[in-house]
Coordinates of C-alpha atoms in Angstrom, one line a residue:
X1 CA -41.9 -5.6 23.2
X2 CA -41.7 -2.1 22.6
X3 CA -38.2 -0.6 21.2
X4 CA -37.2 2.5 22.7
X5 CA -35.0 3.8 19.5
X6 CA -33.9 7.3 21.9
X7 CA -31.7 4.7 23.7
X8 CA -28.6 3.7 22.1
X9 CA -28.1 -0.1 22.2
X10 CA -24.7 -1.3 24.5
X11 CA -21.5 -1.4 23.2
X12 CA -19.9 -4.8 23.5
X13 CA -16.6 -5.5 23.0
X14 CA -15.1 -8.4 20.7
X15 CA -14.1 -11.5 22.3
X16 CA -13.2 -13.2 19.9
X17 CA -11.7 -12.9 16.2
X18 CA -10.5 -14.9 14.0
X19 CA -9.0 -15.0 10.4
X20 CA -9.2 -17.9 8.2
X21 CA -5.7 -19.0 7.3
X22 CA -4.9 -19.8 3.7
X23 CA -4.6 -23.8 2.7
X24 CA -0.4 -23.8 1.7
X25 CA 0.4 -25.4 -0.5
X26 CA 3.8 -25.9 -3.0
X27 CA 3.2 -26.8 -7.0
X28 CA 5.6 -29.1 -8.8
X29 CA 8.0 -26.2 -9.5
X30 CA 8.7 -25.2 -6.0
X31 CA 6.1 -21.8 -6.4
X32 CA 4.0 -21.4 -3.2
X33 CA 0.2 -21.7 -3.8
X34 CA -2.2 -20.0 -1.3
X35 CA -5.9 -21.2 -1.5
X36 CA -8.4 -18.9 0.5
X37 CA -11.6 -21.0 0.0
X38 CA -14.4 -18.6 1.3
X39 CA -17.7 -17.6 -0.6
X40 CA -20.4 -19.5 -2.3
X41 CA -20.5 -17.2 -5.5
X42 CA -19.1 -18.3 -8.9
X43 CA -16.0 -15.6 -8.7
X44 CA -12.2 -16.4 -8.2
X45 CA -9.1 -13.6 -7.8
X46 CA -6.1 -14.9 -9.2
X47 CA -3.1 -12.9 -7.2
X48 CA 0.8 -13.3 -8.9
X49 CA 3.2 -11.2 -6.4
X50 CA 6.5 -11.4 -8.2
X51 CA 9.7 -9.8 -6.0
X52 CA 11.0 -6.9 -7.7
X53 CA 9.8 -3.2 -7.3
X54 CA 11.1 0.2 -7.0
X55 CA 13.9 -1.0 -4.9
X56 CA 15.0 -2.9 -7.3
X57 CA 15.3 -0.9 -10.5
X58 CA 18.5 0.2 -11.9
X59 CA 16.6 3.6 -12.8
X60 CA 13.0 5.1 -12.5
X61 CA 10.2 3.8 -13.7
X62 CA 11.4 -0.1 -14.6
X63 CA 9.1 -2.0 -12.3
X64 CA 5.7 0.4 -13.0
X65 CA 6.2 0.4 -17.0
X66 CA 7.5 -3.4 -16.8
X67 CA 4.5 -5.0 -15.0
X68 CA 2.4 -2.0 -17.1
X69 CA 3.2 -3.8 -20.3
X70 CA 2.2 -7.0 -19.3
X71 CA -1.2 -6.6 -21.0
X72 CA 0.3 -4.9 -24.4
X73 CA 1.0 -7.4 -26.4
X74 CA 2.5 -12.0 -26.5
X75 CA 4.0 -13.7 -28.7
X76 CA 0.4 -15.0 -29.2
X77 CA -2.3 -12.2 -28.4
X78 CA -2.2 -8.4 -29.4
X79 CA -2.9 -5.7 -27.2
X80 CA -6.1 -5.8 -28.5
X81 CA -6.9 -9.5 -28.4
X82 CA -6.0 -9.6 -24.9
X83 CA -8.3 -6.7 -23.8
X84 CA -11.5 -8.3 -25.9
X85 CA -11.2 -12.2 -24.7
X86 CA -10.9 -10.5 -21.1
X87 CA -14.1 -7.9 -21.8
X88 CA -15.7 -11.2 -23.8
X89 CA -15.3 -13.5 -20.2
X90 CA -16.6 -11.0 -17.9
X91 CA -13.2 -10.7 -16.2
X92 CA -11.1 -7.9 -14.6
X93 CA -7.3 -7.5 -14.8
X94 CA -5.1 -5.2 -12.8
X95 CA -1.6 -4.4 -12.3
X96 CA 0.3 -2.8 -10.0
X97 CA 4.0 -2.2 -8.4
X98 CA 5.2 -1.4 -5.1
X99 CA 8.2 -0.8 -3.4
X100 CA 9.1 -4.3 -3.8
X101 CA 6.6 -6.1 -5.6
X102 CA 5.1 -6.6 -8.9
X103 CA 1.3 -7.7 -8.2
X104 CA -0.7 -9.4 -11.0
X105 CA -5.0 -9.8 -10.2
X106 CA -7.4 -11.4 -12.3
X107 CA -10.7 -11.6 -11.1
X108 CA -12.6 -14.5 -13.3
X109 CA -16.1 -16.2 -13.5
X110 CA -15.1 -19.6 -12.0
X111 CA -16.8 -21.0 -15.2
X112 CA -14.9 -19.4 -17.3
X113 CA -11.5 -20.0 -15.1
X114 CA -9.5 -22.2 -17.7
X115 CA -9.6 -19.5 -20.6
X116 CA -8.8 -16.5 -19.1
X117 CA -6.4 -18.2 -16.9
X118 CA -4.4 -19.4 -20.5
X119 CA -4.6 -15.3 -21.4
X120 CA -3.0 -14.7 -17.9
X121 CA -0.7 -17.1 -18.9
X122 CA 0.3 -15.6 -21.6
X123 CA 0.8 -12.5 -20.8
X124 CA 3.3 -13.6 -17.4
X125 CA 4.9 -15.9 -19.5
X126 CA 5.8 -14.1 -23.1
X127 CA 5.4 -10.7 -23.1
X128 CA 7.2 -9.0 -26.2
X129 CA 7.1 -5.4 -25.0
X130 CA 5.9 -3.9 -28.5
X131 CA 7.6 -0.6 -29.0
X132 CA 4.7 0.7 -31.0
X133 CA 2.3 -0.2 -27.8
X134 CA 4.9 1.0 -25.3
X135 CA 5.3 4.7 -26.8
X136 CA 1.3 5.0 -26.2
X137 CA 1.8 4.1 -22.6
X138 CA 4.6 6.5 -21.7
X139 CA 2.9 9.2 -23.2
X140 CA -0.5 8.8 -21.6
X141 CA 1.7 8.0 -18.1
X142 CA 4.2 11.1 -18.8
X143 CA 0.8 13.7 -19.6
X144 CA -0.6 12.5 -16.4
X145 CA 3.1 13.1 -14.4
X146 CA 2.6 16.3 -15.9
X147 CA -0.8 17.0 -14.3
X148 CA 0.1 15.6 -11.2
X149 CA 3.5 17.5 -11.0
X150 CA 1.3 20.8 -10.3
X151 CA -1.0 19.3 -7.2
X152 CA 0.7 20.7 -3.7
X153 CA -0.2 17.3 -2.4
X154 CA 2.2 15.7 -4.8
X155 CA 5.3 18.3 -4.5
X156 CA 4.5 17.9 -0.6
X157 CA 4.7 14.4 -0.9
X158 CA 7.8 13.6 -2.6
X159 CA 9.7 16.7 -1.1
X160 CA 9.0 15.1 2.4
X161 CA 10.5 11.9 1.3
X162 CA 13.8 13.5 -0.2
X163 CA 14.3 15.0 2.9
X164 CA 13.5 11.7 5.0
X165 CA 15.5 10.0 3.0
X166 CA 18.0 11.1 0.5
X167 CA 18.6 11.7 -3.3
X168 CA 20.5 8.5 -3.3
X169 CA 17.9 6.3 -1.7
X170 CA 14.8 4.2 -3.6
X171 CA 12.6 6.1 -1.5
X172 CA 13.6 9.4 -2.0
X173 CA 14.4 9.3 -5.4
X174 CA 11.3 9.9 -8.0
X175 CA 10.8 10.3 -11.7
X176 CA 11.6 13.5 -13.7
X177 CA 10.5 14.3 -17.2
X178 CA 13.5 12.6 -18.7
X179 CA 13.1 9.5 -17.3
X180 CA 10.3 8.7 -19.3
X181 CA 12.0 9.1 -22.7
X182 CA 14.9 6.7 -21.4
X183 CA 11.8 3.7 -20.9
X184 CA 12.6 1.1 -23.8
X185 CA 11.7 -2.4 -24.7
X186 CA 15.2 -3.3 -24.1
X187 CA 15.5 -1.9 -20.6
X188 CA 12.1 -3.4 -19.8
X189 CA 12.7 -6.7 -21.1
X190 CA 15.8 -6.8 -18.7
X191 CA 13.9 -5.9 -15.8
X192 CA 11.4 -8.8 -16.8
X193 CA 13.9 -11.5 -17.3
X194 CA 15.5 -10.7 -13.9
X195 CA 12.6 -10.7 -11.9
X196 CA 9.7 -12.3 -13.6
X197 CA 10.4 -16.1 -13.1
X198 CA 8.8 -19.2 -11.3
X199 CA 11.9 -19.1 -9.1
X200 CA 10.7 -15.8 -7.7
X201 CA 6.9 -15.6 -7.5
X202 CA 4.1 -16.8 -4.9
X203 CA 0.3 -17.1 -5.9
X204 CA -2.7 -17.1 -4.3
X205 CA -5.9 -17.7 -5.2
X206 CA -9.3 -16.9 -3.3
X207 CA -13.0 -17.1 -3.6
X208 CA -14.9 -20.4 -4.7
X209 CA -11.7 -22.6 -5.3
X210 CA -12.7 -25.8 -7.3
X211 CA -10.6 -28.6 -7.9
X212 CA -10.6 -27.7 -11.6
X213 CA -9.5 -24.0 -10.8
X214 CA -6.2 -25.5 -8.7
X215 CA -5.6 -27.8 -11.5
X216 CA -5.4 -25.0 -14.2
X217 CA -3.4 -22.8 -11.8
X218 CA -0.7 -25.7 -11.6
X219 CA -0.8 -26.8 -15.6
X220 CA -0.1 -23.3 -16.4
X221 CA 2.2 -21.5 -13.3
X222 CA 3.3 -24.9 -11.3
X223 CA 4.0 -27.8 -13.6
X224 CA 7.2 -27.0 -14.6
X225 CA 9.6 -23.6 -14.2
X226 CA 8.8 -20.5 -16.5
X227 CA 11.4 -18.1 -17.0
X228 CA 14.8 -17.5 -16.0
X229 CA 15.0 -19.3 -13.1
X230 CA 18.6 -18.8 -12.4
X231 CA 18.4 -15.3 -12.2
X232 CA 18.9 -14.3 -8.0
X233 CA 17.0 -11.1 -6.8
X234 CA 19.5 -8.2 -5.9
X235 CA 18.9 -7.4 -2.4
X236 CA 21.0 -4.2 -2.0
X237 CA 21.2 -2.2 0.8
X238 CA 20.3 2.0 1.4
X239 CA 21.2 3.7 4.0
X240 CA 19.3 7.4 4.5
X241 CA 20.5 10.6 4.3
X242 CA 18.0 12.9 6.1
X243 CA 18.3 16.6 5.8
X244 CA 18.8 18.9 8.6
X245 CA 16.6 21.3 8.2
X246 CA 13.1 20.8 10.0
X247 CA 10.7 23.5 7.7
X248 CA 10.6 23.5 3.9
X249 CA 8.4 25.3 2.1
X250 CA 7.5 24.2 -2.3
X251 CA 6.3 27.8 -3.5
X252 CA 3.4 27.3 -6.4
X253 CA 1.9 30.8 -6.6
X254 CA -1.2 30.1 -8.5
X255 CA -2.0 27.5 -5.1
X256 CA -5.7 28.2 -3.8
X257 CA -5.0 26.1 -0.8
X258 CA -1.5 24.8 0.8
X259 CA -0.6 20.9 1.4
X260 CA 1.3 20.2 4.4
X261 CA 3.1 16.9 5.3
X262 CA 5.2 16.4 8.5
X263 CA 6.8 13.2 9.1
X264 CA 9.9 11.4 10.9
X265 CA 11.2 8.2 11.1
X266 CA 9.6 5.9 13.2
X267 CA 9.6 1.7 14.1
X268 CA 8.6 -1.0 11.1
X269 CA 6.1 -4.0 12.0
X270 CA 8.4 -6.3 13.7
X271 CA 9.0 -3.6 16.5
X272 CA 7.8 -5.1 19.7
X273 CA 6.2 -1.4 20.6
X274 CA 4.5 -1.3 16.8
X275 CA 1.0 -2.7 17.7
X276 CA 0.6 -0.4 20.6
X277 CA 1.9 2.7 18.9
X278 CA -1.2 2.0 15.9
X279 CA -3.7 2.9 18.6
X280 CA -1.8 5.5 20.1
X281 CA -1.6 6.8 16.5
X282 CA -5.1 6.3 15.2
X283 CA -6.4 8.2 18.2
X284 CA -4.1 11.2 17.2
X285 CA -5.0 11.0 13.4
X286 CA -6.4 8.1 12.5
X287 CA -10.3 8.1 12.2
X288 CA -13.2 10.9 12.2
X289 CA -12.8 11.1 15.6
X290 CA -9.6 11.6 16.4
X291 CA -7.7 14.2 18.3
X292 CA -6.3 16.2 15.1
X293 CA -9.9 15.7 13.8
X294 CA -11.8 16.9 16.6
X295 CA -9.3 20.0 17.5
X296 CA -8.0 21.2 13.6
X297 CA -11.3 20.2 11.8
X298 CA -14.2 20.4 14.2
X299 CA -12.6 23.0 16.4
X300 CA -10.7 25.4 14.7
X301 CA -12.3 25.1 11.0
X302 CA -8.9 24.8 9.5
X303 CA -9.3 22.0 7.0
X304 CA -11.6 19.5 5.8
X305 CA -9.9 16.4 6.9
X306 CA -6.1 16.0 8.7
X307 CA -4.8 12.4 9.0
X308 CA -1.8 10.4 10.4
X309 CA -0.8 7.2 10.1
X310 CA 2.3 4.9 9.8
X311 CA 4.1 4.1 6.9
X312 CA 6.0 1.3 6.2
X313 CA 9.0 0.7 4.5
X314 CA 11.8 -2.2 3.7
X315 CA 13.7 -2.0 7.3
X316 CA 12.1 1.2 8.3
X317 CA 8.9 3.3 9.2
X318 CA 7.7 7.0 8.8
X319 CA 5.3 9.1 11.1
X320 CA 3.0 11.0 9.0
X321 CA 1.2 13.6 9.1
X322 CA -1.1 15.2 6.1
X323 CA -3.4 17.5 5.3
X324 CA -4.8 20.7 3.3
X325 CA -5.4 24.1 4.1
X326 CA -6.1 27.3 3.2
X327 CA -2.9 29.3 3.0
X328 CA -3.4 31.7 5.5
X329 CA -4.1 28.9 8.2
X330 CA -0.8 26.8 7.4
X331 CA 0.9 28.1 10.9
X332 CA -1.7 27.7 13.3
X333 CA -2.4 24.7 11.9
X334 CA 1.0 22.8 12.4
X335 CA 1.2 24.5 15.8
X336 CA -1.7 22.7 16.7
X337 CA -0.4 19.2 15.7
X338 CA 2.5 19.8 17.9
X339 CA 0.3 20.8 20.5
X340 CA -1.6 17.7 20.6
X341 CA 1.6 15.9 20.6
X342 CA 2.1 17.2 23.5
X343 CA -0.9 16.7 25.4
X344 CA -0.8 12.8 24.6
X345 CA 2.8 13.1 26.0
X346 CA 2.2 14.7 29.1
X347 CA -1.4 13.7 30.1
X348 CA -3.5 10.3 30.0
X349 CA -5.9 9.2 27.6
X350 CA -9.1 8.5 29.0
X351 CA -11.3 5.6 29.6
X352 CA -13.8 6.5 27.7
X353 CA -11.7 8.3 24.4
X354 CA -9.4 4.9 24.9
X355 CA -12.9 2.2 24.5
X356 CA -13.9 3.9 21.5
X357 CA -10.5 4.4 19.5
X358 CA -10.6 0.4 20.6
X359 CA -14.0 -0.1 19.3
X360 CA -13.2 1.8 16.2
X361 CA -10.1 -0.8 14.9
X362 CA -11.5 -3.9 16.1
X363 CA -14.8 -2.6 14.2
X364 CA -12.3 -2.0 11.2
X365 CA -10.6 -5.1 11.7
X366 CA -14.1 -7.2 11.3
X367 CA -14.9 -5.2 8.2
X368 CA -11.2 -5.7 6.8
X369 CA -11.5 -9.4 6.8
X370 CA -15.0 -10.2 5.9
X371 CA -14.6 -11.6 2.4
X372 CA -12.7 -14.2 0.6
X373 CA -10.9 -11.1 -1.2
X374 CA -10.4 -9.2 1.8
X375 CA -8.8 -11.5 3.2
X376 CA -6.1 -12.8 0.2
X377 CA -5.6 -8.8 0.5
X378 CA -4.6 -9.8 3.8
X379 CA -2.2 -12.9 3.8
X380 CA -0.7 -10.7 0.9
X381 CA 0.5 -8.1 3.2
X382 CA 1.2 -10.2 5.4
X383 CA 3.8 -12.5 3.2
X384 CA 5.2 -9.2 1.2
X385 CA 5.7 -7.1 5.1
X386 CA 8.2 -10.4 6.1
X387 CA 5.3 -11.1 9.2
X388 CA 4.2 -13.9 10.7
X389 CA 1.1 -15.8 10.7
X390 CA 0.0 -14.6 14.3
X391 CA -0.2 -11.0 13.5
X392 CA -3.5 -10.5 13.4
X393 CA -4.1 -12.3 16.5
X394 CA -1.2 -10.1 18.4
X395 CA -2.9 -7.2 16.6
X396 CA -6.3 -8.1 18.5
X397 CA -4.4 -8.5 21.4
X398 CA -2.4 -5.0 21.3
X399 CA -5.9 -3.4 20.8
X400 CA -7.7 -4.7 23.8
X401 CA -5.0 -4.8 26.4
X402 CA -3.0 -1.4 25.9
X403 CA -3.5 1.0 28.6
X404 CA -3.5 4.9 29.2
X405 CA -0.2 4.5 30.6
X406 CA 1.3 2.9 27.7
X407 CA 0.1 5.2 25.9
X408 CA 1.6 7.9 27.3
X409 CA 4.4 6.4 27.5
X410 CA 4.5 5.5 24.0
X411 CA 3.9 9.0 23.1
X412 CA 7.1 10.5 25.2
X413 CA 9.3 7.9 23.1
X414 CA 7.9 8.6 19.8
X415 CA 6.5 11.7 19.4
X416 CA 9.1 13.4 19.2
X417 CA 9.2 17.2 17.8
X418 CA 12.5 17.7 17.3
X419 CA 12.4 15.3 14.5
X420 CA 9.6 16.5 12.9
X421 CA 10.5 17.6 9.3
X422 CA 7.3 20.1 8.0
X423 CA 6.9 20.2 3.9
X424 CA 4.2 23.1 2.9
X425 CA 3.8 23.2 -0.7
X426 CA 1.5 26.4 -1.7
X427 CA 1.8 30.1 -2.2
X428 CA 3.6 32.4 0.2
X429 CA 1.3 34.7 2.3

């Protein structure tokens, strides 16, 4: 049989998907265990997600530097120790914060599980926060605040999200120059004994999972409690204060090019209309081919690349809207996002644009999940968003039954102009 390769091959949709669910299980000391057992390969990724993050801190910069300094220094391995036993196994360590997580990843040799585990150990368990250690940090963190303080995609950023939300809000509220001189071992070590605890963790563990891996993850995080167990998590409450004005402009007259970000609140995950909107969105701005895309980039030659996308927050959701330009394009350019804002409002989607955004994010959806990693990445989000286990599958089902009129429908409720608040960071023309 012959292939004629000047005929594309069908396009079928997916009938079926499905994501493995993690094995649940809880160790002696009452901390969750989640084993994803997928992959023939001798590598396992070793997640800690401990609750406490930038909503938490009583002033900038706690939960990063905190969770930072994890890997500086024990009561029983230097700095230096730590990083060579890790380089000397062949594994991988990274740490990271979020709005309301510490995360913890070690990514091991399945033979060589039981010692670096004991470093990870460690380093959870008793950190000493060296002073000598920590003052190297800041200032390698502080210089690169310093560079980053002069990108118009940054200034954009966070001016946006002071205006969404507020001086007085977590999320509007970010690090100055100062901030980083008032980062101690003292105020560090309070952060850590607060939120750093058995009481307060969950861990999962994916990849090839052998017996021996679950037993060293219980002898050194589930036998018995580590930390300050009676220590409860402050769950406070922020309410925003958005401002009123709808156009701010962050002047940096050396700017070859301008960032602009427009956003406005929107729904979180657990809004019924949420899965629904995602398509709606990702065909505005949410892949190559998508409306602003094909009209801003492909069209008009104003950018290189223009996305949107939801963002989500504790209780809340932003519409956003980003991109870079050349300064002289800026206003034409947010005129036409509001103009295709209002074409999804007032006329249907087709058929044909509607299958392939469809095809695009169940195509994306596959590729998400594939791996053993992938898919602890997944159950992660889904524990630290407060979702349940059927998401995904309501996710699938959003995707493949949403309709034109839907979204049209969805677009009059929630694209919304009026709300818009535009942030151009650049030089005046």
């Amino acid at each position: 049989m012959t292939l004629d390769r000047t005929i594309a091959p069908p396009i079928r949709q997916i009938d079926h998907f499905s994501i493995s669910t993690p094995e649940r299980t809880i160790m002696p000391n009452g901390t969750p265990l989640n084993i994803i057992q997928v992959g023939s390969e001798d590598v396992v990724r070793l997640d800690l997600l401990i609750k406490g993050g930038q909503w938490n801190q009583t002033q900038p910069l706690l939960a990063m530097f905190t969770n930072r300094m994890l890997r500086e220094g024990t009561r029983s391995l230097s700095s230096s120790q730590i990083a060579e036993k890790l380089d000397y196994y062949g594994a991988w360590l990274d740490l990271s914060s979020s709005v309301n997580y510490g995360f913890v990843t070690l990514y091991s040799l399945g033979k060589y599980f039981p010692k670096t585990i004991e470093i990870l150990a460690s380093m959870i368990k008793e950190p000493i926060f060296p002073e000598k250690e920590l003052s190297v940090v800041v200032d390698v963190n502080k210089q690169q605040f310093l560079v980053n303080a002069q990108r118009v995609d940054v200034m954009a950023r966070k001016r946006l999200n002071r205006a969404l939300f507020g001086l007085s809000h977590p999320l509007g509220r970010y690090a100055e120059l100062e901030d980083y001189d008032r980062i101690n071992s003292e105020v560090l070590k309070s952060f850590y004994h607060q939120y750093y605890h058995s009481g307060n963790c969950s861990v999962y563990v994916s990849g090839k999972v052998s017996p021996e891996v679950i037993h060293c993850i219980e002898q050194h995080f589930g036998e018995s409690d580590w930390g300050d167990t009676t220590r409860k998590i402050k769950n406070e409450t922020f309410v925003p204060t958005t401002e009123d004005c709808k156009r701010i402009f962050v002047e940096k007259e050396d700017a070859l090019q301008s960032s602009i970000k427009i956003g406005t609140f929107s729904i979180n995950q657990q809004h019924p209309d949420y899965l629904k909107l995602r398509v709606l969105v990702t065909l505005f701005g949410g892949y190559f081919g998508s409306r602003l895309m094909s009209n801003i980039r492909e069209d008009k030659g104003y950018t290189y690349g223009i996305g949107a996308g939801l963002v989500n927050y504790p209780n809340t959701g932003v519409l956003g809207i980003s991109t870079e330009a050349a300064n002289e394009y800026v206003e034409p350019l947010i005129a036409e996002v509001y103009k295709e804002m209002d074409i999804l409002c007032s006329e249907k989607v087709s058929d044909e644009e509607l299958d392939m955004v469809r095809n695009y994010m169940l195509g994306d959806m596959c590729r998400s999940y594939e791996s053993a990693f992938s898919l602890s990445d997944a159950w992660m989000f889904i524990e630290t968003s407060g979702l349940k286990n059927d998401f995904f599958d309501h996710t699938l089902k959003a995707i493949r039954e949403v309709t034109s009129d839907e979204l049209q429908a969805l677009a009059q409720k929630y694209f919304c102009k009026e709300n818009l608040i535009a942030v151009v960071a650049g030089k005046k023309v």
